[in-house]
PDB file of C-alpha atoms in Angstrom:
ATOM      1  CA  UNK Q   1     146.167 -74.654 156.219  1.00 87.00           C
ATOM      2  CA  UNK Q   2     146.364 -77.248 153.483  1.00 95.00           C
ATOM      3  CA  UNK Q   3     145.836 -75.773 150.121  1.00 96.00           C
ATOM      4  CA  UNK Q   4     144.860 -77.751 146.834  1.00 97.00           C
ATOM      5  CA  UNK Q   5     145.162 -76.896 143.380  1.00 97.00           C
ATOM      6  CA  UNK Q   6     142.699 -78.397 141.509  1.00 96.00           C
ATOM      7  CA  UNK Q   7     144.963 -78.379 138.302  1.00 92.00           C
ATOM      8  CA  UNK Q   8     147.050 -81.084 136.241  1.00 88.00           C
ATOM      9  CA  UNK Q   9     148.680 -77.711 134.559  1.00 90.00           C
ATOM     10  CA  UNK Q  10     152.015 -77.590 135.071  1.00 91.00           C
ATOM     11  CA  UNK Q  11     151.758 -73.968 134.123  1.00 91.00           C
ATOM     12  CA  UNK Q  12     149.577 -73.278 137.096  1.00 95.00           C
ATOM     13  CA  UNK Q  13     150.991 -74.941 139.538  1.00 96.00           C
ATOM     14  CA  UNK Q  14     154.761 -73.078 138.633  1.00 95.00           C
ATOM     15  CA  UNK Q  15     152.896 -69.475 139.062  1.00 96.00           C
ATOM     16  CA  UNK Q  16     151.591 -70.660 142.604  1.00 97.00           C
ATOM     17  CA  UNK Q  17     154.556 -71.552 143.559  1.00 96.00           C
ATOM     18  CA  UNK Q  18     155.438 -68.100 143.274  1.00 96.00           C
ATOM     19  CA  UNK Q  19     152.635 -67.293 146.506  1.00 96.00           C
ATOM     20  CA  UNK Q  20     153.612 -70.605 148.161  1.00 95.00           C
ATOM     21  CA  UNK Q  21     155.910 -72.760 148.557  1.00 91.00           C
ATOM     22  CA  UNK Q  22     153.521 -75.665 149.970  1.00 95.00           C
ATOM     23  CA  UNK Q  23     150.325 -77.140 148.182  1.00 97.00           C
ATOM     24  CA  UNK Q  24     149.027 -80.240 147.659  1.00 96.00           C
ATOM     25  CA  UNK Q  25     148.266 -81.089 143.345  1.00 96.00           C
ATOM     26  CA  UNK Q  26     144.466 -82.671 142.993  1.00 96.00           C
ATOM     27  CA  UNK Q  27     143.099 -82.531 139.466  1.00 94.00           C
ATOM     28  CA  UNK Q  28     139.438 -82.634 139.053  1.00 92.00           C
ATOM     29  CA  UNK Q  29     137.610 -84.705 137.024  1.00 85.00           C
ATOM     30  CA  UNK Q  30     134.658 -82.992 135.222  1.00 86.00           C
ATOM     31  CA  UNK Q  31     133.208 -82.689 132.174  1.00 78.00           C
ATOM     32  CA  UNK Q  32     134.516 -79.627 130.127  1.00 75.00           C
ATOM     33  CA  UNK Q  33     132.298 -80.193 127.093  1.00 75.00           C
ATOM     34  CA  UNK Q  34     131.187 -76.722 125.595  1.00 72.00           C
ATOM     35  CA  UNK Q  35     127.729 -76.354 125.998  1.00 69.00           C
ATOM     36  CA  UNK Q  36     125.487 -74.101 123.511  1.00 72.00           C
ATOM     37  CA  UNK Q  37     123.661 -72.245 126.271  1.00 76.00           C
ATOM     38  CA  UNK Q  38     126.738 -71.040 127.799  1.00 83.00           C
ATOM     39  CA  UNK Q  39     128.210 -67.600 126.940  1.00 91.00           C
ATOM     40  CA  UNK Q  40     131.926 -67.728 127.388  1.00 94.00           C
ATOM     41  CA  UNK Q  41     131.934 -66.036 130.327  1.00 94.00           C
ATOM     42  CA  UNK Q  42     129.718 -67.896 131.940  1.00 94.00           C
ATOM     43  CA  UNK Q  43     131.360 -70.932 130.466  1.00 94.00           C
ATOM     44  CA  UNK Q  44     134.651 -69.980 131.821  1.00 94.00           C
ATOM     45  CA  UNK Q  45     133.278 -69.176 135.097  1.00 96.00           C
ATOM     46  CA  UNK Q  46     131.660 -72.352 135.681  1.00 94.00           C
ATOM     47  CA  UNK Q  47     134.208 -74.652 134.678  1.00 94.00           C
ATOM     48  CA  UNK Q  48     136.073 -73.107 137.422  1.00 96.00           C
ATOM     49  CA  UNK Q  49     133.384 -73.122 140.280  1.00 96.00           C
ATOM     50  CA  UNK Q  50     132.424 -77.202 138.837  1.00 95.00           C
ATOM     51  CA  UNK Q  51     136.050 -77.891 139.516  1.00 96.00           C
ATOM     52  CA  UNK Q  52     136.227 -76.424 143.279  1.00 96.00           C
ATOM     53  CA  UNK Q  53     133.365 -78.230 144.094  1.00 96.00           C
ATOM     54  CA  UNK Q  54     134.514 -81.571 143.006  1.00 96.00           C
ATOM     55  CA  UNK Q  55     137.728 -80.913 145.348  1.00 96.00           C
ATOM     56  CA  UNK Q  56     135.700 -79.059 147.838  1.00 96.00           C
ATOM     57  CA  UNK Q  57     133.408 -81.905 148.828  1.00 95.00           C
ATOM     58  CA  UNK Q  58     136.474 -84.373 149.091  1.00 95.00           C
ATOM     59  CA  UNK Q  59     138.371 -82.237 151.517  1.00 96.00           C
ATOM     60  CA  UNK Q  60     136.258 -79.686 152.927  1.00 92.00           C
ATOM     61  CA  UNK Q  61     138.717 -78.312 155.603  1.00 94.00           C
ATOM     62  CA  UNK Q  62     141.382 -77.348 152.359  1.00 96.00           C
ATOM     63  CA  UNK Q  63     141.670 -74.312 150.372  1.00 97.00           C
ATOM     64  CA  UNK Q  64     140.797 -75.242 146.893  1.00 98.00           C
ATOM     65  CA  UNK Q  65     142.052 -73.571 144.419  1.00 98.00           C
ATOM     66  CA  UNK Q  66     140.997 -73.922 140.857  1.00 97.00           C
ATOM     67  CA  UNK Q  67     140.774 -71.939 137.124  1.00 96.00           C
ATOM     68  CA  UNK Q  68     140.025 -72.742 133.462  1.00 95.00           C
ATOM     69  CA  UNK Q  69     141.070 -71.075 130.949  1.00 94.00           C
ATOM     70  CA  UNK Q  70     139.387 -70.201 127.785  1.00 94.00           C
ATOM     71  CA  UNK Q  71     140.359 -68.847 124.022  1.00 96.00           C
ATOM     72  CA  UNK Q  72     137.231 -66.991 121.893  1.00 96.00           C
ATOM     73  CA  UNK Q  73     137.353 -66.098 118.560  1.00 96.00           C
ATOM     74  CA  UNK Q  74     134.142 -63.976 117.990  1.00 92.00           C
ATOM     75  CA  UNK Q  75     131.586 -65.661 120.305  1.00 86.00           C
ATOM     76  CA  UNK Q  76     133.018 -69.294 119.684  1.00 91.00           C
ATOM     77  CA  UNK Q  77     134.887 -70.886 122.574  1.00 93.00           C
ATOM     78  CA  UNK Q  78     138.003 -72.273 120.850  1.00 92.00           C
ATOM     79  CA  UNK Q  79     138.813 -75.863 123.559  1.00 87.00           C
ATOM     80  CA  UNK Q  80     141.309 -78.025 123.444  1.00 89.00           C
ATOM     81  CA  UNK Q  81     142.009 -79.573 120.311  1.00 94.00           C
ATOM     82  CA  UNK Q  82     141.143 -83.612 119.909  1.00 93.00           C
ATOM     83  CA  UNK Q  83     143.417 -83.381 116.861  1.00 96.00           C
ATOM     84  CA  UNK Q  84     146.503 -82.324 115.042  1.00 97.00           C
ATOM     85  CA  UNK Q  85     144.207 -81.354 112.253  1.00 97.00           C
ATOM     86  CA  UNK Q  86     141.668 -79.415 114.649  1.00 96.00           C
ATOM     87  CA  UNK Q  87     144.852 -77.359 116.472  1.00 97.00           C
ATOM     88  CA  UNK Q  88     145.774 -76.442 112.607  1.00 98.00           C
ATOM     89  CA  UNK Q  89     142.339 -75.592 111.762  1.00 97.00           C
ATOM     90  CA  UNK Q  90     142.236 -73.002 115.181  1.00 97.00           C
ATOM     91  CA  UNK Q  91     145.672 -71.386 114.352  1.00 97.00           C
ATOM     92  CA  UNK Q  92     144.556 -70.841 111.181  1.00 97.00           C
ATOM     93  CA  UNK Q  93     141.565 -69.614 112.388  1.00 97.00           C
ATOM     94  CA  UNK Q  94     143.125 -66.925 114.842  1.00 98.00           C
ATOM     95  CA  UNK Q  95     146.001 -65.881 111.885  1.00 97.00           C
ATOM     96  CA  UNK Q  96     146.238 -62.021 111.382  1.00 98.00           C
ATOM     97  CA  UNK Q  97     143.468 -61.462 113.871  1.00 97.00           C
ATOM     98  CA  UNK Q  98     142.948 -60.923 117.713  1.00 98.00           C
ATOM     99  CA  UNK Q  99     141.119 -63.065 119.420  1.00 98.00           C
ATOM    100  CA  UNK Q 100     140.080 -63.130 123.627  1.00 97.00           C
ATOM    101  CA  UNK Q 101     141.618 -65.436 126.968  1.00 97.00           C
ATOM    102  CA  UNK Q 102     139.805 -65.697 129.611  1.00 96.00           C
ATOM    103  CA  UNK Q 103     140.871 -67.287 132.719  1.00 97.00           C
ATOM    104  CA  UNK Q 104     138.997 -67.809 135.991  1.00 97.00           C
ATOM    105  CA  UNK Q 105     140.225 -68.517 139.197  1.00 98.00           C
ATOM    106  CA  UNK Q 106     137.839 -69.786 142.304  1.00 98.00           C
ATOM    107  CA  UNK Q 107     139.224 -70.179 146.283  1.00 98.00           C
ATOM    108  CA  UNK Q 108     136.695 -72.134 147.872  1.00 96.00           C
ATOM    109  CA  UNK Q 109     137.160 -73.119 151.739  1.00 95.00           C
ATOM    110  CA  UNK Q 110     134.171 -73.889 153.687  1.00 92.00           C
ATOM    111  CA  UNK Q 111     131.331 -71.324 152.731  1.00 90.00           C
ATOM    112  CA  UNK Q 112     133.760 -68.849 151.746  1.00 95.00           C
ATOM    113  CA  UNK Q 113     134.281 -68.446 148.011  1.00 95.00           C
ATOM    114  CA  UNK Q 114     136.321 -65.524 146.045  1.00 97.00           C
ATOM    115  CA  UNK Q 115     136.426 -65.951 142.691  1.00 97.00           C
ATOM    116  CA  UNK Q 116     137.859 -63.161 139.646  1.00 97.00           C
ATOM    117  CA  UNK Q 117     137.716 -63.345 135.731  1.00 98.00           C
ATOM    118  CA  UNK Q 118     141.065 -61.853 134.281  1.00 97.00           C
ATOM    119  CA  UNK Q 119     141.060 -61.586 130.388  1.00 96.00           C
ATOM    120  CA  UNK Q 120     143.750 -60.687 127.564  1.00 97.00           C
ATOM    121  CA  UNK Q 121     143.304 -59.323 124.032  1.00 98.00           C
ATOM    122  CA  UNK Q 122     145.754 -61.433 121.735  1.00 98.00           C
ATOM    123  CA  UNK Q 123     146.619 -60.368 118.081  1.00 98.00           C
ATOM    124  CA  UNK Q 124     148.473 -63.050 116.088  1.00 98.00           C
ATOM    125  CA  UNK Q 125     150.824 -61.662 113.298  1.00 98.00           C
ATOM    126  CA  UNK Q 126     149.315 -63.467 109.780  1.00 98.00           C
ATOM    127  CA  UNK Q 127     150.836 -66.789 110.001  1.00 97.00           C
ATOM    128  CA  UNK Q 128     152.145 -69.580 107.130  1.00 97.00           C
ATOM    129  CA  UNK Q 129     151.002 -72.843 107.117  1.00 97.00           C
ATOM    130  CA  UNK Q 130     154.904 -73.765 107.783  1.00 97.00           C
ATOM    131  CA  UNK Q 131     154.727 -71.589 111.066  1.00 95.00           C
ATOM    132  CA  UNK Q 132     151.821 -73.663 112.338  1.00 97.00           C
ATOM    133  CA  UNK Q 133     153.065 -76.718 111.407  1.00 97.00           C
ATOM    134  CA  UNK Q 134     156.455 -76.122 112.775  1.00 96.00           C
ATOM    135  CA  UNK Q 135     154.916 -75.527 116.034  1.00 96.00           C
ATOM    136  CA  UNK Q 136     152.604 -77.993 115.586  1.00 97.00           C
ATOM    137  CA  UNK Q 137     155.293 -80.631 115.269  1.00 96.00           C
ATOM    138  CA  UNK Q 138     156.777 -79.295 118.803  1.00 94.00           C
ATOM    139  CA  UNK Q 139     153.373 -80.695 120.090  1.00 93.00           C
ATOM    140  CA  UNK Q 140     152.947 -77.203 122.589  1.00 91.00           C
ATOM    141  CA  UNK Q 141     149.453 -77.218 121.307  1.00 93.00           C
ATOM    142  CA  UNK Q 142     148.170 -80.743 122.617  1.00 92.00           C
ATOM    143  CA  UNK Q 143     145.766 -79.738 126.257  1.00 86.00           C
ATOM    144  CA  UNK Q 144     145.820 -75.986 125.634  1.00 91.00           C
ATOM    145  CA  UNK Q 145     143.196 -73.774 124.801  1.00 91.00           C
ATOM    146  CA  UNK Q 146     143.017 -72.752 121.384  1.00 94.00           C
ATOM    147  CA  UNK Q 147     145.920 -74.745 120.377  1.00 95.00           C
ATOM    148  CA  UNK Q 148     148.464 -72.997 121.700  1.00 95.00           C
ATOM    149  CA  UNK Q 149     150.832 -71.866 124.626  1.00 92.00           C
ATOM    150  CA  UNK Q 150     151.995 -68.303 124.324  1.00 93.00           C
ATOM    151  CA  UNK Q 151     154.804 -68.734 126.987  1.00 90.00           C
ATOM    152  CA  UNK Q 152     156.685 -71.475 124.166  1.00 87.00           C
ATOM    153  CA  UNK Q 153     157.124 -71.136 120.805  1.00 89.00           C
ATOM    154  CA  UNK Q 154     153.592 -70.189 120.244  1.00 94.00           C
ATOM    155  CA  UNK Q 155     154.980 -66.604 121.509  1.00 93.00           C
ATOM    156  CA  UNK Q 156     156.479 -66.200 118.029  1.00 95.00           C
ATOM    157  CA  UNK Q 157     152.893 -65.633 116.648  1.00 97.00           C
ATOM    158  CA  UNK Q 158     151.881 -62.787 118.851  1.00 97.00           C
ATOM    159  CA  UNK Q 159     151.754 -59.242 117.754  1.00 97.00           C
ATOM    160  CA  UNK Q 160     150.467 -57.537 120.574  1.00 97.00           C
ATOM    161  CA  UNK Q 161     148.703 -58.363 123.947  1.00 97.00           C
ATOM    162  CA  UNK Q 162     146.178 -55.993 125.559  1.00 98.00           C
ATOM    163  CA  UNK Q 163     145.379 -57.584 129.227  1.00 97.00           C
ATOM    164  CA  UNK Q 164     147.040 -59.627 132.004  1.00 95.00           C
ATOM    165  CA  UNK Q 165     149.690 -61.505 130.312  1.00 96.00           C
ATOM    166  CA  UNK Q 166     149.141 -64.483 132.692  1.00 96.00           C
ATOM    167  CA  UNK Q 167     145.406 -65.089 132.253  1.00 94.00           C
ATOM    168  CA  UNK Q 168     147.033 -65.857 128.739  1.00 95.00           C
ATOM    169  CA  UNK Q 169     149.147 -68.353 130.411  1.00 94.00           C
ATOM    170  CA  UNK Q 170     146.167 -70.194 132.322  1.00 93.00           C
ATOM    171  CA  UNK Q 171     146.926 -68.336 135.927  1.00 96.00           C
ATOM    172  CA  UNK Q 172     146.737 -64.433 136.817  1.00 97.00           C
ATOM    173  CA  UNK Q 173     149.029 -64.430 139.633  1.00 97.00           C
ATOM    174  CA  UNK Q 174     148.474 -61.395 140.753  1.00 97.00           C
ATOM    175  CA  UNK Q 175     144.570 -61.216 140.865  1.00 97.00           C
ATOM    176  CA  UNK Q 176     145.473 -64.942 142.568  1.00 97.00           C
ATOM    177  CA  UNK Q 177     147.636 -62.839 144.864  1.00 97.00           C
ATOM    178  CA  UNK Q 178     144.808 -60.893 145.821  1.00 96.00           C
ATOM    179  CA  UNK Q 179     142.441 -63.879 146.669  1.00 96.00           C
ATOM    180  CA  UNK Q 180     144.834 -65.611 148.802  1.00 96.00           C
ATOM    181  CA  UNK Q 181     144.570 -62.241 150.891  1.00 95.00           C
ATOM    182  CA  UNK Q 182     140.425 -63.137 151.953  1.00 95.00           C
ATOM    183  CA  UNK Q 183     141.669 -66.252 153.254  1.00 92.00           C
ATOM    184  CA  UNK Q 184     143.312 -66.070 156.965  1.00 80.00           C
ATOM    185  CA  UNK Q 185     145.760 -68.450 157.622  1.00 70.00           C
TER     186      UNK Q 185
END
């Protein structure tokens, strides 16, 4: 059965490797502008299921495979940041606090479709503006949700974690684990 992860995150596609050894890599190219009617569930959620689709139509006889991952901070869904500035600005932000990931995953193949939400409780220690900007100046932050990859030097910040460590990453391998399990060979 060809499989596809529907992922440019290198992240992701290291965890799946832990399930499988064989997978073909197929980004898909949709538009992950926050919209104001979304909740961040939902948001989360369809990001995921827009994603599968887009590979799903192209090669209807694979296994798609495909997640998003989200950072909220109250009710506002903290995206990737377009700017140095903006990634400060979300740190900042998050400093001293606790703030939510979520991370969906979708398996689509054929008319079969599985699909979980993990999620993760993250509190930040308070945090200098020389912290950020030392991590800032590592670039980690650039294509990552809220500005920042826990399993770098972003891990420094974090007090505690309440949840599934890897939906913090971007990929709850074992919920993933699960899925694959729906899906006969």
């Amino acid at each position: 059965m060809t499989v596809i992860l529907a992922s440019q995150s290198p992240r992701r596609r290291e965890l799946l490797q832990w399930l499988m050894p064989d997978f073909i890599v197929q980004p898909a190219d949709i538009n992950e502008e926050v919209k104001e009617q979304y909740s961040p569930i939902d948001y989360v959620m369809a990001m995921a299921r827009q994603k599968a689709a887009v590979i799903a139509d192209e090669h209807p006889e694979a296994l798609v495979i495909a997640s998003d991952t989200i950072v909220v901070l109250g009710e506002q869904i903290l995206g990737k940041p377009k700017s140095r500035e903006e990634a400060f600005a979300m740190l900042k932000s998050m400093s001293g606090g606790s703030h939510l990931v979520y991370t969906s995953v979708v398996l689509r193949k054929e008319k079969q479709l599985e699909e979980t939400l993990s999620s993760a409780t993250v509190t930040f220690y308070s945090l200098t503006d020389a912290e950020i900007n030392r991590y800032l100046d590592s670039d980690d932050y650039k294509d990552k949700a809220g500005a920042y990859g826990i399993q770098n030097g972003a891990g420094v910040f974090v007090e505690k974690i309440e949840g599934d460590y890897y939906s913090i990453v971007g990929f709850p391998v074992g919920a993933v684990n699960q899925l694959l399990k729906k899906f006969p060979d």
